[in-house]
């Protein structure tokens, strides 16, 4: 059990204690332990009782709890709380925007013990009638229930990456390196994955089915399976699996079909043929051969979505897609000056050690009090430290940035003379997310028109599988970024991946540069840029159009040039 799993169990315990109205002091002691572990660097597994107790914020009893969690995955208080809580309520507790007090009311007053019962009570209007609830709360609960239901069985790409790689390796060991190939939405680098899918070459299907069923941790769904397809589930994590059996002769055709979206397959290639026809035409020896035959460029797997790729491939206009190695620096990161976990020095040294030429630091601005946003005095201190560190770490460079809140009226979070002190400014919305399209778009437009905005941060504020973003008019926003020479971020945090790749191609056609930013609050999450690269590629992003593919000198010139155009 690692720190992350320990924190998860402690957080569950806190939620349950709140639900059962345990002693607030006890709850607070658990909360402070969670905060301590979250901030800390040391792996708890390696510590004994004495060493644990010595950590500030962890007392004797919590140290015992942690030891018990490491040994057995649980502890007596948690077990007791769980046994006093109906199982279905745990699912209700996962709903966004429902605190323990409200859940307790639903449970005690309406006898609700599952999400299903909660939905029924909402639909009959009972929830709105409860004291402290009302129509608006009821509507919010319905929306949260629908959101949760639509995401059952779905995973973030990053969450399932390790599982997928492990299965791929195991399948190749069992069936032979060249007899197994992954297809489906994972092969296309989708941001959300609802199943994992492979092609397996099989000349004896019953025998292959038998072999699959002998793999531990796989449960077949016989109703959905056929002689050609094994469908079932992995037991942990519970994700749908699909193994399609095909002959060696059909492999290239099957590979292209199973890695394509239905929209891609339906695109016409001549007056009478679609991409599906082309892929099925005859046994091919390689995917390259298929596209050559049709007189078009090779379409990389992740582009087979039915957006722009077929048209572009026919006209020989597919770009060379950006790669991890093209990125020369990392913009948009946080340090302990605001809500980051690591100091400026730690963030910079790690960045340098990973081989990058520069780091753009952009802590939160003053209005973001909850995130320790920087007031003017703090900015001055940070800039002084950046100057010193840049000198010490040269030729590595730290660019002075800020993630300025876009305030309710669309203005940025400092007066112009303060904004002028930064090399670059990431402008983002963090508060009052409940807006309609018109309001959200107007708010962003005003920020884009501000000459100090260099990069538009996470444009919709979405958190994948957790909450939808505020609605924006993407086209208007992208057009404005083109007009005012503002780059748009692909926030590479795997929960965000915002700007959505479906809009990246349009931004590129308008000549808007894309910055792939990890938004790291921790020196160990720079590798999130990899997820940004994956979705950027889906949108057709090239090295030339990626802002942080510029080297240090080019980046310096870019920022200076932009600033020189601001009329004082
Ligand atoms: Zn942000
Ligand atoms: Zn940020």
Coordinates of C-alpha atoms and ligand atoms in Angstrom, one line a residue:
X1 CA 0.0 0.0 0.0
X2 CA 1.6 3.3 -1.1
X3 CA 1.0 6.8 0.2
X4 CA -1.7 7.5 -2.3
X5 CA -3.7 4.4 -1.3
X6 CA -3.3 5.3 2.4
X7 CA -4.6 8.8 1.7
X8 CA -7.6 7.4 -0.1
X9 CA -8.5 5.2 2.8
X10 CA -8.1 8.0 5.3
X11 CA -10.2 10.3 3.2
X12 CA -12.9 7.7 3.1
X13 CA -12.7 7.4 6.9
X14 CA -13.1 11.2 7.2
X15 CA -16.2 11.2 5.0
X16 CA -17.7 8.4 7.0
X17 CA -17.0 10.0 10.3
X18 CA -18.7 13.2 9.0
X19 CA -21.6 11.1 7.9
X20 CA -21.9 9.5 11.3
X21 CA -21.2 12.8 13.1
X22 CA -18.1 11.6 15.0
X23 CA -16.2 13.9 17.2
X24 CA -15.0 17.0 15.2
X25 CA -11.6 17.0 16.9
X26 CA -11.0 13.4 15.8
X27 CA -12.1 14.3 12.3
X28 CA -9.7 17.2 12.3
X29 CA -6.8 15.0 13.4
X30 CA -7.4 12.7 10.5
X31 CA -7.6 15.7 8.1
X32 CA -4.3 17.1 9.3
X33 CA -2.7 13.7 8.9
X34 CA -3.9 13.6 5.3
X35 CA -2.5 17.1 4.6
X36 CA 0.8 16.1 6.1
X37 CA 1.1 12.9 4.0
X38 CA 0.0 14.7 0.9
X39 CA 2.8 17.3 1.3
X40 CA 5.5 14.8 2.4
X41 CA 8.1 13.2 0.3
X42 CA 8.8 10.1 2.4
X43 CA 7.3 6.7 1.6
X44 CA 5.2 5.7 4.7
X45 CA 5.6 2.0 4.0
X46 CA 9.2 2.1 5.1
X47 CA 8.6 3.7 8.5
X48 CA 7.9 1.9 11.8
X49 CA 5.5 3.1 14.5
X50 CA 8.1 5.3 16.2
X51 CA 9.3 7.0 13.0
X52 CA 5.7 7.6 12.0
X53 CA 4.8 9.2 15.3
X54 CA 7.8 11.6 15.0
X55 CA 6.2 13.2 11.8
X56 CA 4.6 16.5 12.6
X57 CA 0.8 16.1 12.3
X58 CA 0.7 12.4 12.9
X59 CA 0.0 11.3 16.4
X60 CA 0.2 7.9 18.1
X61 CA -3.2 6.7 17.1
X62 CA -2.9 7.8 13.5
X63 CA 0.5 6.1 13.3
X64 CA -1.2 2.9 14.5
X65 CA -3.9 3.4 11.8
X66 CA -1.2 3.8 9.1
X67 CA 0.7 0.7 10.3
X68 CA -2.5 -1.3 10.2
X69 CA -3.4 0.0 6.7
X70 CA 0.0 -1.1 5.4
X71 CA -0.3 -4.5 7.0
X72 CA -3.9 -5.4 6.3
X73 CA -5.4 -2.6 4.0
X74 CA -7.9 -1.6 6.7
X75 CA -8.2 -0.7 10.5
X76 CA -10.8 -1.2 13.2
X77 CA -12.5 2.2 13.0
X78 CA -12.9 2.1 9.2
X79 CA -14.3 -1.4 9.4
X80 CA -16.8 -0.3 12.1
X81 CA -17.9 2.8 10.1
X82 CA -18.3 0.7 7.0
X83 CA -20.4 -1.9 8.8
X84 CA -22.7 0.9 10.0
X85 CA -23.2 2.3 6.5
X86 CA -25.4 0.9 3.8
X87 CA -23.2 -0.2 0.9
X88 CA -25.1 1.9 -1.7
X89 CA -24.5 5.1 0.3
X90 CA -20.8 4.8 -0.6
X91 CA -21.8 5.4 -4.2
X92 CA -24.0 8.3 -3.2
X93 CA -20.9 9.8 -1.4
X94 CA -19.0 9.8 -4.7
X95 CA -21.5 12.3 -6.2
X96 CA -20.1 15.7 -6.9
X97 CA -21.5 18.5 -4.7
X98 CA -23.3 16.4 -2.1
X99 CA -21.7 16.9 1.4
X100 CA -22.1 14.4 4.3
X101 CA -24.7 16.5 6.0
X102 CA -27.1 16.4 3.0
X103 CA -26.4 12.7 2.5
X104 CA -27.3 12.0 6.1
X105 CA -30.6 13.9 5.7
X106 CA -31.4 11.9 2.6
X107 CA -30.6 8.7 4.4
X108 CA -32.4 9.4 7.7
X109 CA -35.4 11.3 6.4
X110 CA -36.1 9.6 3.1
X111 CA -34.4 6.2 3.7
X112 CA -32.2 6.6 0.7
X113 CA -29.4 4.0 0.6
X114 CA -28.5 3.9 -3.1
X115 CA -28.1 6.1 -6.2
X116 CA -31.0 4.4 -7.7
X117 CA -33.3 5.3 -4.8
X118 CA -31.9 8.8 -4.9
X119 CA -32.8 9.3 -8.5
X120 CA -36.4 8.0 -7.8
X121 CA -36.8 10.4 -4.9
X122 CA -35.6 13.3 -7.1
X123 CA -37.9 12.4 -9.9
X124 CA -40.9 12.3 -7.6
X125 CA -39.9 15.7 -6.2
X126 CA -39.4 14.4 -2.6
X127 CA -35.8 15.7 -2.4
X128 CA -36.8 19.3 -3.3
X129 CA -39.3 19.2 -0.4
X130 CA -36.6 18.4 2.2
X131 CA -35.5 21.3 4.5
X132 CA -32.4 22.9 3.1
X133 CA -32.6 21.3 -0.3
X134 CA -35.1 23.0 -2.8
X135 CA -35.6 22.7 -6.5
X136 CA -32.1 23.9 -7.5
X137 CA -30.3 21.3 -5.3
X138 CA -32.6 18.6 -6.6
X139 CA -31.7 19.5 -10.2
X140 CA -28.0 19.6 -9.4
X141 CA -28.3 16.1 -7.8
X142 CA -30.1 14.8 -10.9
X143 CA -27.4 16.2 -13.2
X144 CA -24.7 14.6 -11.0
X145 CA -26.4 11.3 -11.0
X146 CA -26.8 11.4 -14.8
X147 CA -23.1 12.3 -15.2
X148 CA -22.1 9.5 -12.9
X149 CA -24.2 7.0 -14.7
X150 CA -22.8 8.0 -18.1
X151 CA -19.3 7.4 -16.8
X152 CA -19.7 4.0 -15.3
X153 CA -16.9 1.6 -16.5
X154 CA -14.9 4.5 -18.1
X155 CA -11.3 5.3 -17.3
X156 CA -8.9 8.1 -18.0
X157 CA -6.3 7.1 -20.5
X158 CA -3.6 7.7 -17.8
X159 CA -5.5 5.6 -15.3
X160 CA -5.6 2.5 -17.5
X161 CA -2.2 3.0 -19.2
X162 CA -0.3 0.5 -16.9
X163 CA -3.1 -2.1 -17.1
X164 CA -3.1 -1.9 -20.8
X165 CA 0.6 -2.2 -21.2
X166 CA 0.6 -5.2 -18.7
X167 CA -2.1 -7.0 -20.7
X168 CA -0.4 -6.3 -24.0
X169 CA 2.8 -7.8 -22.7
X170 CA 1.1 -10.9 -21.3
X171 CA -0.9 -11.5 -24.5
X172 CA 2.3 -11.3 -26.6
X173 CA 4.0 -13.8 -24.3
X174 CA 1.1 -16.2 -24.7
X175 CA 0.3 -15.8 -28.3
X176 CA 3.6 -14.6 -29.8
X177 CA 4.9 -11.1 -30.3
X178 CA 3.7 -10.8 -33.9
X179 CA 0.3 -12.4 -33.4
X180 CA -1.2 -9.8 -31.1
X181 CA -1.9 -6.1 -31.9
X182 CA -3.8 -3.6 -29.8
X183 CA -6.7 -1.7 -31.5
X184 CA -9.7 0.3 -30.4
X185 CA -9.9 3.7 -28.8
X186 CA -6.8 3.1 -26.7
X187 CA -4.7 2.6 -29.8
X188 CA -6.2 5.9 -31.0
X189 CA -5.0 7.6 -27.8
X190 CA -8.5 8.6 -26.6
X191 CA -8.7 10.7 -23.5
X192 CA -11.4 8.4 -22.0
X193 CA -11.3 4.7 -22.4
X194 CA -14.4 2.4 -22.0
X195 CA -12.8 -0.8 -23.2
X196 CA -9.5 -2.4 -24.2
X197 CA -9.4 -4.3 -27.5
X198 CA -6.9 -6.5 -29.3
X199 CA -6.6 -8.5 -32.5
X200 CA -5.2 -12.0 -32.0
X201 CA -4.2 -14.1 -35.0
X202 CA -5.8 -17.5 -34.7
X203 CA -6.0 -20.5 -37.0
X204 CA -7.8 -22.5 -34.4
X205 CA -10.5 -20.3 -32.7
X206 CA -11.8 -22.8 -30.1
X207 CA -8.2 -23.4 -28.9
X208 CA -7.6 -19.6 -28.7
X209 CA -10.8 -19.1 -26.7
X210 CA -9.6 -21.7 -24.3
X211 CA -6.2 -20.1 -23.9
X212 CA -7.8 -16.7 -23.2
X213 CA -10.0 -18.2 -20.6
X214 CA -7.0 -19.7 -18.8
X215 CA -5.6 -16.2 -18.2
X216 CA -6.1 -15.3 -14.5
X217 CA -8.3 -12.2 -13.8
X218 CA -10.4 -12.4 -16.9
X219 CA -14.1 -13.2 -16.8
X220 CA -15.9 -14.0 -20.1
X221 CA -19.3 -12.7 -20.9
X222 CA -20.6 -15.6 -22.9
X223 CA -23.8 -13.8 -24.1
X224 CA -21.7 -11.1 -25.8
X225 CA -19.0 -13.4 -27.1
X226 CA -19.0 -15.2 -30.4
X227 CA -16.6 -17.6 -32.1
X228 CA -14.8 -14.6 -33.6
X229 CA -14.8 -12.3 -30.5
X230 CA -14.1 -12.9 -26.8
X231 CA -15.9 -10.3 -24.7
X232 CA -15.5 -10.0 -21.0
X233 CA -14.1 -8.1 -18.1
X234 CA -10.9 -7.7 -16.2
X235 CA -11.6 -8.2 -12.5
X236 CA -9.4 -5.4 -11.4
X237 CA -9.7 -2.7 -12.5
X238 CA -13.2 -3.6 -13.9
X239 CA -12.8 -2.7 -17.5
X240 CA -14.4 -4.3 -20.6
X241 CA -12.0 -6.4 -22.7
X242 CA -12.5 -7.5 -26.3
X243 CA -10.3 -10.0 -28.2
X244 CA -11.0 -10.3 -31.9
X245 CA -9.7 -13.4 -33.6
X246 CA -8.6 -13.2 -37.2
X247 CA -6.5 -15.0 -39.7
X248 CA -3.1 -13.8 -40.7
X249 CA -4.4 -13.0 -44.1
X250 CA -7.0 -10.6 -42.8
X251 CA -4.7 -8.9 -40.2
X252 CA -4.0 -5.6 -42.0
X253 CA -7.6 -5.1 -43.0
X254 CA -8.9 -5.9 -39.5
X255 CA -6.2 -3.7 -37.9
X256 CA -7.2 -0.7 -40.0
X257 CA -10.9 -1.2 -39.4
X258 CA -10.6 -1.8 -35.7
X259 CA -8.4 1.2 -35.2
X260 CA -10.8 3.5 -37.0
X261 CA -13.9 5.4 -35.7
X262 CA -17.2 4.7 -37.5
X263 CA -17.0 8.3 -38.9
X264 CA -13.6 7.6 -40.4
X265 CA -14.8 4.4 -42.0
X266 CA -17.8 6.2 -43.6
X267 CA -15.7 8.9 -45.3
X268 CA -15.9 8.7 -49.0
X269 CA -12.6 8.1 -50.9
X270 CA -14.1 8.0 -54.4
X271 CA -17.7 8.6 -55.7
X272 CA -18.5 5.0 -54.9
X273 CA -16.1 3.9 -52.2
X274 CA -15.6 4.7 -48.5
X275 CA -12.5 4.1 -46.3
X276 CA -14.1 0.9 -45.1
X277 CA -14.3 -0.4 -48.7
X278 CA -10.7 0.5 -49.2
X279 CA -9.6 -1.3 -46.1
X280 CA -11.6 -4.4 -47.0
X281 CA -10.7 -4.5 -50.7
X282 CA -8.0 -7.3 -50.5
X283 CA -5.5 -8.9 -48.2
X284 CA -2.7 -6.3 -47.8
X285 CA 0.8 -6.9 -46.5
X286 CA 1.1 -3.6 -44.6
X287 CA -1.1 -0.5 -43.7
X288 CA 1.3 1.6 -45.7
X289 CA 0.4 -0.4 -48.8
X290 CA -3.3 0.4 -48.3
X291 CA -2.8 4.1 -48.5
X292 CA -0.3 3.9 -51.3
X293 CA -2.8 2.0 -53.3
X294 CA -5.3 4.8 -52.8
X295 CA -2.8 7.4 -53.7
X296 CA -2.9 9.1 -50.3
X297 CA -0.5 9.8 -47.4
X298 CA -0.2 7.2 -44.6
X299 CA -2.8 8.2 -41.9
X300 CA -1.3 7.6 -38.4
X301 CA -3.5 5.5 -36.1
X302 CA -4.5 8.3 -33.7
X303 CA -5.9 10.4 -36.6
X304 CA -8.4 7.8 -37.8
X305 CA -11.3 9.7 -36.4
X306 CA -13.2 11.1 -39.4
X307 CA -12.3 14.8 -38.8
X308 CA -9.8 16.2 -41.4
X309 CA -7.4 13.3 -41.9
X310 CA -8.8 11.8 -45.1
X311 CA -9.1 15.1 -46.9
X312 CA -5.6 16.1 -45.9
X313 CA -4.1 12.8 -46.7
X314 CA -5.6 12.9 -50.2
X315 CA -4.1 16.4 -50.7
X316 CA -0.7 15.4 -49.2
X317 CA -1.3 17.9 -46.4
X318 CA -1.0 15.7 -43.3
X319 CA 1.6 17.3 -41.0
X320 CA 4.4 15.5 -39.3
X321 CA 2.9 15.1 -35.8
X322 CA 4.7 16.5 -32.7
X323 CA 6.7 14.1 -30.5
X324 CA 7.8 14.2 -26.9
X325 CA 11.3 14.9 -27.9
X326 CA 10.3 18.1 -29.8
X327 CA 9.4 19.9 -26.6
X328 CA 12.2 22.1 -25.4
X329 CA 10.8 23.6 -22.3
X330 CA 7.9 23.5 -19.8
X331 CA 5.5 26.4 -19.3
X332 CA 2.7 26.8 -16.7
X333 CA 3.9 25.3 -13.5
X334 CA 3.4 26.1 -9.8
X335 CA 5.8 26.2 -6.8
X336 CA 5.5 26.6 -3.1
X337 CA 5.1 30.3 -3.7
X338 CA 1.4 29.4 -4.3
X339 CA -0.1 25.9 -4.0
X340 CA 2.7 23.8 -5.5
X341 CA 4.4 21.0 -3.5
X342 CA 8.0 21.8 -4.4
X343 CA 10.1 24.9 -4.2
X344 CA 11.1 27.0 -7.1
X345 CA 14.6 25.5 -7.0
X346 CA 13.3 21.9 -6.8
X347 CA 11.0 22.5 -9.8
X348 CA 13.8 24.1 -11.8
X349 CA 16.5 21.5 -11.1
X350 CA 14.2 18.6 -11.9
X351 CA 13.2 20.4 -15.2
X352 CA 16.8 20.9 -16.1
X353 CA 17.8 17.3 -15.1
X354 CA 15.1 16.0 -17.5
X355 CA 17.0 17.8 -20.3
X356 CA 14.8 20.8 -20.9
X357 CA 16.2 24.2 -21.7
X358 CA 13.8 26.3 -19.7
X359 CA 11.0 26.3 -17.1
X360 CA 8.1 28.8 -17.1
X361 CA 6.8 29.3 -13.6
X362 CA 3.3 30.6 -13.3
X363 CA 2.0 30.5 -9.7
X364 CA -1.6 31.6 -8.9
X365 CA -2.5 35.3 -8.8
X366 CA -3.7 37.3 -5.8
X367 CA -7.4 36.6 -6.0
X368 CA -6.8 32.9 -5.7
X369 CA -6.5 33.2 -2.0
X370 CA -7.4 29.5 -1.5
X371 CA -4.3 28.6 -3.6
X372 CA -2.0 31.0 -1.9
X373 CA -2.1 33.5 -4.8
X374 CA 0.8 36.0 -5.0
X375 CA 0.5 39.6 -3.8
X376 CA 2.8 42.2 -5.2
X377 CA 5.4 41.8 -2.5
X378 CA 5.6 38.1 -3.0
X379 CA 6.0 38.5 -6.8
X380 CA 9.0 40.7 -6.1
X381 CA 10.5 38.1 -3.9
X382 CA 9.9 35.4 -6.4
X383 CA 11.4 37.4 -9.3
X384 CA 14.5 38.0 -7.2
X385 CA 14.9 34.3 -6.6
X386 CA 14.3 33.5 -10.3
X387 CA 17.0 36.0 -11.3
X388 CA 19.5 34.4 -8.8
X389 CA 18.6 30.8 -9.8
X390 CA 18.7 31.5 -13.5
X391 CA 22.2 32.8 -13.0
X392 CA 23.2 29.8 -11.0
X393 CA 21.6 27.2 -13.3
X394 CA 22.6 28.9 -16.7
X395 CA 22.3 28.1 -19.5
X396 CA 19.1 26.8 -18.1
X397 CA 16.5 29.6 -17.8
X398 CA 13.5 30.3 -15.7
X399 CA 10.8 32.5 -17.3
X400 CA 8.8 34.7 -15.0
X401 CA 5.1 34.0 -15.5
X402 CA 1.9 34.1 -13.5
X403 CA -1.4 32.2 -13.9
X404 CA -3.7 35.2 -13.7
X405 CA -7.2 34.5 -12.7
X406 CA -9.7 35.8 -15.2
X407 CA -12.0 37.7 -12.9
X408 CA -15.8 37.7 -13.2
X409 CA -15.8 40.7 -15.7
X410 CA -13.0 39.2 -17.8
X411 CA -10.2 41.5 -16.5
X412 CA -6.9 40.1 -15.3
X413 CA -5.9 40.0 -11.6
X414 CA -3.3 42.8 -11.4
X415 CA -2.9 46.4 -12.7
X416 CA -1.0 46.8 -16.0
X417 CA 2.2 47.9 -14.3
X418 CA 2.4 44.6 -12.4
X419 CA 1.4 42.5 -15.4
X420 CA 4.2 44.2 -17.3
X421 CA 6.8 42.7 -15.0
X422 CA 6.2 39.1 -16.3
X423 CA 7.7 37.4 -19.3
X424 CA 4.4 35.7 -20.0
X425 CA 0.9 35.4 -18.6
X426 CA -1.3 32.3 -18.6
X427 CA -4.9 33.6 -18.2
X428 CA -7.3 31.1 -16.7
X429 CA -10.8 30.9 -15.1
X430 CA -10.9 29.3 -11.7
X431 CA -14.0 30.6 -10.0
X432 CA -17.7 31.2 -10.7
X433 CA -17.7 28.3 -13.2
X434 CA -21.5 28.3 -13.4
X435 CA -22.0 30.3 -16.6
X436 CA -23.9 30.0 -19.8
X437 CA -22.2 30.0 -23.2
X438 CA -22.7 33.7 -23.7
X439 CA -21.3 34.8 -20.4
X440 CA -18.3 32.4 -20.4
X441 CA -17.4 33.3 -24.0
X442 CA -17.6 37.1 -23.2
X443 CA -15.5 36.6 -20.1
X444 CA -12.8 34.7 -22.0
X445 CA -12.9 37.2 -24.9
X446 CA -12.1 40.1 -22.7
X447 CA -9.1 38.2 -21.2
X448 CA -7.9 37.3 -24.7
X449 CA -8.1 41.0 -25.8
X450 CA -6.0 42.0 -22.9
X451 CA -2.5 42.6 -24.5
X452 CA -0.8 40.9 -21.5
X453 CA -2.4 37.5 -22.0
X454 CA 0.2 35.2 -23.7
X455 CA -1.5 31.9 -23.3
X456 CA -5.2 31.0 -22.6
X457 CA -5.1 28.4 -19.8
X458 CA -7.4 25.3 -19.7
X459 CA -10.1 27.0 -21.8
X460 CA -13.2 25.2 -20.5
X461 CA -12.1 24.2 -16.9
X462 CA -13.4 20.6 -17.5
X463 CA -12.3 17.7 -15.3
X464 CA -12.8 14.5 -17.3
X465 CA -15.2 12.0 -15.7
X466 CA -15.7 14.5 -12.8
X467 CA -17.3 17.6 -14.2
X468 CA -18.2 19.1 -17.6
X469 CA -16.5 22.4 -18.5
X470 CA -18.4 25.6 -18.7
X471 CA -19.8 25.9 -22.2
X472 CA -17.9 28.2 -24.5
X473 CA -18.2 29.1 -28.2
X474 CA -15.0 27.5 -29.3
X475 CA -14.9 29.0 -32.7
X476 CA -15.3 32.6 -31.4
X477 CA -12.6 32.0 -28.8
X478 CA -10.1 30.5 -31.3
X479 CA -10.8 33.2 -33.8
X480 CA -10.1 35.8 -31.1
X481 CA -6.8 34.1 -30.1
X482 CA -5.8 34.2 -33.8
X483 CA -6.6 37.9 -34.0
X484 CA -4.8 38.9 -30.7
X485 CA -1.9 36.4 -31.2
X486 CA -2.7 34.4 -28.0
X487 CA -1.5 30.8 -27.8
X488 CA -4.0 28.2 -26.4
X489 CA -3.0 25.7 -23.9
X490 CA -3.5 22.0 -24.1
X491 CA -3.5 21.5 -20.3
X492 CA -1.8 18.1 -20.2
X493 CA -3.1 17.1 -16.8
X494 CA -4.8 13.8 -17.7
X495 CA -8.0 15.0 -15.9
X496 CA -8.1 18.1 -18.1
X497 CA -6.7 17.7 -21.6
X498 CA -8.3 21.0 -22.3
X499 CA -8.3 22.4 -25.1
X500 CA -10.1 19.4 -26.4
X501 CA -8.3 17.7 -29.3
X502 CA -11.4 18.0 -31.4
X503 CA -10.8 21.8 -31.6
X504 CA -7.0 21.7 -32.1
X505 CA -7.2 21.2 -35.8
X506 CA -9.4 24.3 -36.2
X507 CA -7.0 26.3 -34.1
X508 CA -4.2 25.2 -36.3
X509 CA -6.0 26.2 -39.5
X510 CA -6.4 29.7 -37.9
X511 CA -2.6 29.7 -37.2
X512 CA -3.1 29.7 -33.4
X513 CA -0.1 28.2 -31.6
X514 CA -0.7 25.5 -29.0
X515 CA 1.3 25.3 -25.7
X516 CA 1.5 21.8 -24.2
X517 CA 1.5 22.6 -20.5
X518 CA 1.6 20.1 -17.6
X519 CA 0.3 22.6 -15.0
X520 CA 2.6 20.8 -12.6
X521 CA 2.1 21.4 -8.9
X522 CA 4.7 18.7 -8.2
X523 CA 8.1 18.2 -9.8
X524 CA 7.1 14.6 -10.5
X525 CA 4.3 15.4 -12.9
X526 CA 6.3 17.0 -15.7
X527 CA 5.8 13.7 -17.5
X528 CA 2.1 14.6 -17.9
X529 CA 3.2 16.5 -21.0
X530 CA 3.2 13.1 -22.6
X531 CA -0.6 13.0 -22.4
X532 CA -0.8 16.5 -23.9
X533 CA 1.4 15.3 -26.8
X534 CA -0.9 12.3 -27.3
X535 CA -4.1 14.4 -27.7
X536 CA -2.2 17.2 -29.6
X537 CA -1.3 14.6 -32.2
X538 CA -4.9 13.6 -32.5
X539 CA -5.7 17.2 -33.4
X540 CA -2.9 17.2 -36.0
X541 CA -0.4 19.2 -34.0
X542 CA 3.0 19.6 -35.5
X543 CA 6.3 20.7 -33.9
X544 CA 6.1 24.0 -35.8
X545 CA 2.8 24.9 -34.2
X546 CA 3.8 23.9 -30.6
X547 CA 4.8 27.0 -28.6
X548 CA 7.1 25.1 -26.2
X549 CA 8.9 23.4 -29.1
X550 CA 10.7 26.7 -29.4
X551 CA 14.2 26.5 -28.0
X552 CA 15.3 28.9 -25.2
X553 CA 16.5 31.7 -27.5
X554 CA 13.4 31.5 -29.7
X555 CA 11.2 31.5 -26.6
X556 CA 12.9 34.6 -25.2
X557 CA 12.5 36.3 -28.6
X558 CA 8.8 35.3 -28.8
X559 CA 8.0 36.7 -25.3
X560 CA 10.0 39.9 -25.9
X561 CA 8.4 40.5 -29.3
X562 CA 5.0 40.1 -27.9
X563 CA 5.6 42.4 -25.0
X564 CA 7.2 45.1 -27.3
X565 CA 3.9 45.4 -29.1
X566 CA 1.9 46.4 -26.0
X567 CA 1.2 50.1 -26.2
X568 CA 2.0 51.8 -22.9
Ligands
LIG1 ZN1 -5.4 26.8 -13.5
LIG2 ZN1 -2.1 26.1 -13.1

